[in-house]
């Protein structure tokens, strides 16, 4: 692959502009204070289809010849690329068939179908779905639209970089999630003539980028299960364009998702949150005092995953407090415990009353309680009231 | 109160424009398809401080005289108004003291303090905090900034309406949440010379607007606890400006929050979601085929509340499936059950193994299982596999 020219990204923009959102580059007082940089969020989670993928797919599909359009397009994806291709095909009036692995979330399948694509469920994982799409393409002569390994796709994704430069011409650093690498390569091409540095981020569990840059060749990895699942895909070479790459851990990604949700009212998926996580972690010194564009690449997070992240985050902030205590096993003793908790201003989420437990007396019952609190500053007061009322706190977990 | 003139809103806009975001009016394919209207979302959840309240507070505080500025400002609020006043005072270089009820979420207290305001925790509820703020204002001669009952505040909030008209000049209907009524009154003033209809929405549990419009006078209510807590405040008269008001229920508000989160990647608070809920419910016929601006007034939802809403929504979509079954009480029987569940492609969230339960044989154990599924279409397959493996499904709850 030869690096793209900024002019190719400009041309892509002319083609796709009527059909994509020019997403906001939002400043954030809170996130700037937390990172010590002037942080701007490039909100591609608000893009059509919920991710930047619509840009590349539109550029590719709107560029098809009349004959190619008649034969339709094919793609394999479990998520954002599926929706991007389905949306772009609908705009272009082209028939789209999307192969999704059988494990794909029903919500994502329905969202893709909602744009008018035919859905084929095949293969246990992405690789198998991709092979199936290749076979279908050979038979039907439809055009297979690759998720990132395609110059037209990369030029389309690069329009994100053009918009950042227009809104913030003196941007110092652009932080981009790296999955296939199409977004990072495209942005690097778009800003090639500007002094801005482009820094790639991956989830530790899906990291192929750092080893590859270090080895000077493409290193494959079998990624573990990561929240940032959009990043758990092979890597596209971009040495020379991308100057640095960092990785972030799962807890940091979860914390960044919660932070964007609470303090920026934005829903982002794991891959998108890696960039903010990097600004709060490994990039902190590099970005200090600089103007930083943080690319939030998409917002299509599974609600089950988001629910787990909220619970982790609430526990981390002391807003869920779990403890065990022992009450005497007679009528009214649970009511008395609940009354003390209520007076302390906490809400009971779960309570478990467990008689006949080892280490607890015959006439006693172990009670495990999970509380909603107003924050970690609230917890010592709750503990104080419980102790003052004579309860032993056997285990605590905040 | 006399109705404001559009020119007063235009003047407010000139004063506050450098300090507020011109928030997007985003179209949504999915929500338009679901409502049968051309739905545009006015994203005030992305506004500075996370709600439209910053607009009114800025207009009020930037309009203070030099002498008033020296004496500072006071406000009472548990949420959005607190942050709006703190932010506006920081912009104006004015000292702000915000009285928050002792029950305020610590996250909201910290966010308000983050803008540099002094926080006084006083009063069990908003009314008590407001009385306390009044006393402080009398003593300190600081200016008390009311949350809505003030023409300057209303003119500032009305700038939301000007932006909607500029982005969508032929808008037919603007749907606005009504709490104190400042936002609705301001928008009504802003679009007074346009043909657009302004429709107010309240949560059923906090409804004072419909009875008031019906009675032709202000009707007070003691609102119940509602998700849309920003709306549980008194009502400001706006007869003649507001042509219609509707109410929506708690389940509808929760569903709208989940929908915006999953399909628009936007976090909104309960009050903000009432407008979309109304478009999917009582306003459906009125808006059919029309251009509708749905005002999402803010995004500062408590994460504990959001967590409950996600859980409700997941259960409603069949993505959490709970059932009970009975296994024989011998080693390996739980492993066998878990294996069948795994083969069915479901994840175990919780499992409870409950020996010695009424109605279960002496050598049997009741097991209660909570599963994550891929959606309601997945559940019959799970049940089928369990039955085929010989398990009785004793209770089910999807």
Coordinates of N, CA and C in Angstrom, one line a residue, chain A residues 21 24 26-30 45-48 50 83 87 102-107 110-112 114-115 121 258 260-268 298-308 310-311 314 317 319-320 347 349-350 352 372-378, chain B residues 21 24 26-30 45-48 50 83 87 102-107 110-112 114-115 121 258 260-268 298-308 310-311 314 317 319-320 347 349-350 352 372-378:
Chain A
X21 N -22.9 13.2 8.3 CA -22.9 14.3 9.2 C -21.5 14.9 9.3
X24 N -19.7 17.1 15.4 CA -19.1 18.1 16.2 C -17.7 17.7 16.7
X26 N -16.3 18.7 19.9 CA -16.8 19.3 21.1 C -15.7 19.5 22.2
X27 N -15.6 20.7 22.7 CA -14.7 20.9 23.8 C -15.3 20.4 25.1
X28 N -14.5 20.0 26.1 CA -15.0 19.5 27.4 C -14.2 20.1 28.5
X29 N -14.8 21.0 29.3 CA -14.2 21.5 30.5 C -13.6 20.5 31.4
X30 N -14.5 19.5 31.7 CA -14.1 18.5 32.7 C -13.0 17.6 32.2
X45 N -19.4 9.0 17.0 CA -20.5 8.1 17.6 C -21.8 8.7 17.1
X46 N -21.8 10.1 16.8 CA -23.1 10.7 16.4 C -23.2 10.6 14.8
X47 N -22.3 10.0 14.2 CA -22.3 9.8 12.7 C -23.5 8.9 12.3
X48 N -24.0 9.1 11.1 CA -24.9 8.2 10.5 C -24.5 6.7 10.8
X50 N -24.0 5.4 13.5 CA -23.4 5.3 14.8 C -21.9 5.1 14.7
X83 N -23.4 -2.0 9.2 CA -24.4 -0.9 9.1 C -23.9 0.1 8.1
X87 N -26.2 1.1 4.9 CA -26.6 2.5 4.8 C -26.1 3.1 3.4
X102 N -23.0 -16.0 13.3 CA -24.2 -16.4 14.0 C -24.2 -15.8 15.4
X103 N -23.1 -15.4 15.9 CA -23.0 -14.9 17.3 C -23.3 -13.4 17.4
X104 N -23.6 -12.8 16.2 CA -23.9 -11.3 16.2 C -25.1 -11.0 17.1
X105 N -25.0 -9.9 17.8 CA -26.2 -9.5 18.6 C -27.4 -9.2 17.7
X106 N -28.5 -9.7 18.2 CA -29.8 -9.5 17.4 C -30.0 -8.0 17.2
X107 N -29.7 -7.1 18.1 CA -29.9 -5.7 17.9 C -29.1 -5.2 16.7
X110 N -30.7 -6.5 13.5 CA -31.9 -5.7 13.2 C -31.6 -4.3 12.6
X111 N -30.5 -3.7 13.2 CA -30.2 -2.4 12.8 C -29.7 -2.4 11.3
X112 N -28.9 -3.4 11.0 CA -28.4 -3.6 9.6 C -29.5 -3.8 8.6
X114 N -32.5 -2.9 9.1 CA -33.3 -1.7 9.0 C -32.9 -0.7 7.9
X115 N -31.6 -0.8 7.4 CA -31.2 0.0 6.3 C -31.5 -0.7 5.0
X121 N -26.8 -15.0 8.0 CA -26.1 -15.4 9.2 C -25.2 -16.7 8.9
X258 N -17.6 5.2 31.1 CA -18.4 5.8 32.1 C -18.2 7.3 32.2
X260 N -17.3 9.4 29.8 CA -18.0 10.1 28.6 C -19.5 10.0 28.8
X261 N -20.0 9.0 29.3 CA -21.4 8.9 29.5 C -21.9 9.9 30.6
X262 N -21.2 10.0 31.7 CA -21.6 10.9 32.8 C -21.3 12.3 32.5
X263 N -20.1 12.6 32.0 CA -19.6 14.0 31.9 C -19.7 14.6 30.5
X264 N -20.0 13.8 29.5 CA -20.1 14.3 28.1 C -21.4 13.9 27.5
X265 N -22.3 13.2 28.3 CA -23.5 12.6 27.8 C -23.4 11.9 26.4
X266 N -22.3 11.2 26.2 CA -22.1 10.5 25.0 C -21.9 9.0 25.2
X267 N -22.6 8.3 24.4 CA -22.4 6.8 24.4 C -21.4 6.4 23.4
X268 N -20.3 5.8 23.9 CA -19.3 5.3 22.9 C -19.0 3.8 23.2
X298 N -17.1 5.5 17.4 CA -18.4 5.0 17.3 C -19.1 4.8 18.6
X299 N -20.4 4.6 18.5 CA -21.2 4.5 19.7 C -22.1 3.2 19.8
X300 N -21.8 2.2 19.0 CA -22.7 1.1 19.0 C -22.2 0.0 20.0
X301 N -22.4 0.4 21.2 CA -22.0 -0.6 22.3 C -23.2 -1.5 22.6
X302 N -23.0 -2.7 22.9 CA -24.0 -3.6 23.3 C -24.5 -3.2 24.7
X303 N -25.9 -3.2 24.9 CA -26.4 -2.7 26.2 C -26.0 -3.6 27.3
X304 N -25.9 -4.9 27.0 CA -25.5 -5.9 28.1 C -24.1 -5.5 28.5
X305 N -23.2 -5.1 27.6 CA -21.8 -4.7 27.9 C -21.8 -3.4 28.7
X306 N -22.7 -2.5 28.2 CA -22.7 -1.2 28.9 C -23.2 -1.4 30.4
X307 N -24.2 -2.3 30.5 CA -24.7 -2.6 31.9 C -23.6 -3.0 32.8
X308 N -22.7 -3.9 32.3 CA -21.6 -4.4 33.1 C -20.7 -3.3 33.5
X310 N -21.4 -0.1 33.7 CA -22.0 0.8 34.7 C -21.8 0.2 36.0
X311 N -22.0 -1.1 36.2 CA -21.9 -1.7 37.5 C -20.5 -1.6 38.0
X314 N -19.8 2.0 38.9 CA -20.5 2.4 40.2 C -19.8 1.9 41.4
X317 N -16.7 3.9 42.1 CA -16.9 5.2 42.6 C -17.5 5.1 44.0
X319 N -20.4 3.9 44.7 CA -21.8 4.2 44.6 C -22.6 2.9 44.7
X320 N -21.9 1.8 44.7 CA -22.4 0.5 45.1 C -21.6 0.0 46.3
X347 N -30.0 3.3 49.6 CA -31.0 2.4 49.1 C -30.5 1.0 49.0
X349 N -30.3 -2.4 47.2 CA -30.4 -3.0 45.9 C -30.8 -4.5 46.0
X350 N -29.9 -5.2 46.7 CA -30.2 -6.6 46.9 C -29.9 -6.9 48.4
X352 N -29.6 -10.6 50.9 CA -29.7 -12.0 51.0 C -29.5 -12.4 52.4
X372 N -27.1 1.1 47.1 CA -26.8 2.2 46.3 C -26.5 3.4 47.2
X373 N -25.4 4.0 47.0 CA -25.0 5.2 47.9 C -24.9 6.4 47.0
X374 N -24.7 7.5 47.7 CA -24.5 8.8 46.9 C -23.1 9.0 46.4
X375 N -22.2 8.1 46.7 CA -20.8 8.2 46.3 C -19.9 7.7 47.4
X376 N -18.6 7.6 47.1 CA -17.7 7.0 48.1 C -17.7 7.8 49.4
X377 N -17.9 9.1 49.3 CA -17.9 10.0 50.5 C -19.1 9.6 51.5
X378 N -20.0 8.9 51.0 CA -21.2 8.5 51.7 C -21.0 7.3 52.6
Chain B
X21 N -22.8 26.2 23.1 CA -22.7 25.4 21.9 C -24.0 25.7 21.1
X24 N -26.4 20.4 17.7 CA -26.9 19.9 16.5 C -28.4 19.6 16.5
X26 N -30.1 16.8 14.9 CA -29.7 15.6 14.2 C -30.9 14.9 13.7
X27 N -30.9 14.4 12.4 CA -31.9 13.6 11.9 C -31.6 12.1 12.3
X28 N -32.7 11.3 12.4 CA -32.5 9.9 12.7 C -33.4 9.1 11.9
X29 N -32.7 8.3 11.1 CA -33.4 7.3 10.2 C -34.3 6.4 11.0
X30 N -33.8 5.8 12.1 CA -34.5 4.8 12.9 C -35.7 5.5 13.6
X45 N -28.6 18.0 25.3 CA -27.8 17.1 26.2 C -26.3 17.3 25.9
X46 N -26.0 17.8 24.7 CA -24.6 18.0 24.4 C -24.2 19.5 24.7
X47 N -25.1 20.3 25.2 CA -24.8 21.7 25.6 C -23.8 21.7 26.7
X48 N -23.1 22.8 26.9 CA -22.2 23.1 28.0 C -23.0 22.8 29.3
X50 N -24.2 20.1 30.1 CA -25.1 19.0 29.9 C -26.6 19.3 29.8
X83 N -25.6 23.6 37.9 CA -24.4 23.6 37.0 C -24.5 24.8 36.0
X87 N -21.5 27.5 35.9 CA -20.8 27.7 34.7 C -20.9 29.2 34.2
X102 N -29.6 18.2 50.7 CA -28.6 17.2 51.3 C -28.7 15.9 50.5
X103 N -29.9 15.7 49.9 CA -30.1 14.4 49.1 C -29.4 14.4 47.7
X104 N -28.8 15.6 47.3 CA -28.3 15.7 46.0 C -27.2 14.6 45.8
X105 N -27.2 14.1 44.6 CA -26.1 13.1 44.2 C -24.8 13.7 44.3
X106 N -23.8 12.9 44.9 CA -22.5 13.5 45.0 C -21.9 13.9 43.7
X107 N -22.2 13.1 42.6 CA -21.7 13.4 41.3 C -22.1 14.8 40.9
X110 N -20.3 17.5 42.9 CA -18.9 17.6 42.4 C -18.8 18.3 41.1
X111 N -19.8 18.0 40.2 CA -19.8 18.7 38.9 C -20.0 20.2 39.0
X112 N -20.9 20.6 39.9 CA -21.2 22.0 40.2 C -19.9 22.7 40.8
X114 N -17.0 21.8 40.4 CA -16.0 21.8 39.3 C -16.0 23.0 38.5
X115 N -17.1 23.7 38.4 CA -17.1 25.0 37.7 C -16.7 26.2 38.6
X121 N -24.8 22.7 51.3 CA -25.8 21.6 51.4 C -26.8 21.9 52.5
X258 N -33.7 4.3 26.6 CA -32.9 3.2 26.1 C -32.8 3.3 24.6
X260 N -32.8 6.1 22.7 CA -31.8 7.1 22.3 C -30.4 6.6 22.6
X261 N -30.2 5.9 23.6 CA -28.9 5.4 24.0 C -28.4 4.4 22.9
X262 N -29.3 3.4 22.5 CA -28.9 2.4 21.6 C -28.9 2.8 20.1
X263 N -29.8 3.7 19.8 CA -30.0 4.0 18.3 C -29.5 5.4 18.0
X264 N -29.3 6.2 18.9 CA -28.8 7.6 18.6 C -27.5 7.9 19.4
X265 N -27.0 6.9 20.1 CA -25.8 7.0 21.0 C -25.8 8.3 21.8
X266 N -27.0 8.7 22.3 CA -27.1 9.9 23.1 C -27.6 9.5 24.5
X267 N -27.0 10.1 25.5 CA -27.4 9.9 26.9 C -28.4 11.1 27.2
X268 N -29.6 10.8 27.6 CA -30.5 11.8 28.0 C -31.1 11.5 29.4
X298 N -31.6 17.7 28.2 CA -30.4 17.5 29.0 C -30.0 16.1 29.1
X299 N -28.8 15.8 29.5 CA -28.2 14.5 29.6 C -27.7 14.1 31.0
X300 N -28.0 14.9 32.0 CA -27.4 14.6 33.3 C -28.3 13.6 34.1
X301 N -28.2 12.3 33.6 CA -29.0 11.3 34.3 C -28.0 10.6 35.3
X302 N -28.6 10.3 36.5 CA -27.8 9.6 37.5 C -27.5 8.2 37.0
X303 N -26.3 7.7 37.2 CA -25.9 6.4 36.6 C -26.6 5.3 37.3
X304 N -26.9 5.4 38.6 CA -27.8 4.4 39.2 C -29.1 4.3 38.6
X305 N -29.7 5.4 38.2 CA -31.0 5.4 37.5 C -30.9 4.8 36.1
X306 N -29.8 5.2 35.4 CA -29.6 4.6 34.1 C -29.4 3.1 34.1
X307 N -28.7 2.7 35.2 CA -28.5 1.2 35.3 C -29.8 0.5 35.5
X308 N -30.7 1.1 36.3 CA -32.0 0.4 36.4 C -32.8 0.4 35.1
X310 N -31.5 0.4 32.1 CA -30.9 -0.6 31.2 C -31.5 -2.0 31.5
X311 N -31.5 -2.3 32.8 CA -32.0 -3.6 33.2 C -33.4 -3.8 32.8
X314 N -33.5 -4.2 29.0 CA -32.9 -5.5 28.6 C -34.0 -6.6 28.8
X317 N -36.7 -6.5 26.2 CA -36.3 -6.9 24.9 C -36.0 -8.4 24.9
X319 N -33.6 -9.8 26.4 CA -32.2 -9.9 26.5 C -31.7 -10.4 27.9
X320 N -32.6 -10.3 28.8 CA -32.4 -11.0 30.1 C -33.5 -12.0 30.2
X347 N -25.4 -16.5 28.0 CA -24.4 -16.3 29.1 C -25.1 -16.3 30.5
X349 N -25.8 -14.9 34.0 CA -25.5 -13.7 34.7 C -25.5 -14.0 36.2
X350 N -26.5 -14.7 36.7 CA -26.6 -15.1 38.1 C -27.2 -16.5 38.1
X352 N -28.6 -19.3 41.2 CA -28.8 -19.5 42.7 C -29.3 -20.9 42.8
X372 N -28.1 -13.8 30.1 CA -28.0 -12.8 29.0 C -28.3 -13.5 27.7
X373 N -29.2 -13.0 26.9 CA -29.5 -13.7 25.6 C -29.1 -12.7 24.5
X374 N -29.3 -13.1 23.2 CA -29.0 -12.2 22.1 C -30.3 -11.4 21.7
X375 N -31.4 -11.7 22.4 CA -32.6 -11.0 22.1 C -33.8 -11.9 22.3
X376 N -35.0 -11.4 22.2 CA -36.2 -12.2 22.5 C -36.3 -13.4 21.5
X377 N -35.8 -13.2 20.3 CA -35.8 -14.3 19.3 C -35.0 -15.5 19.7
X378 N -34.1 -15.3 20.6 CA -33.1 -16.3 21.1 C -33.8 -17.2 22.2

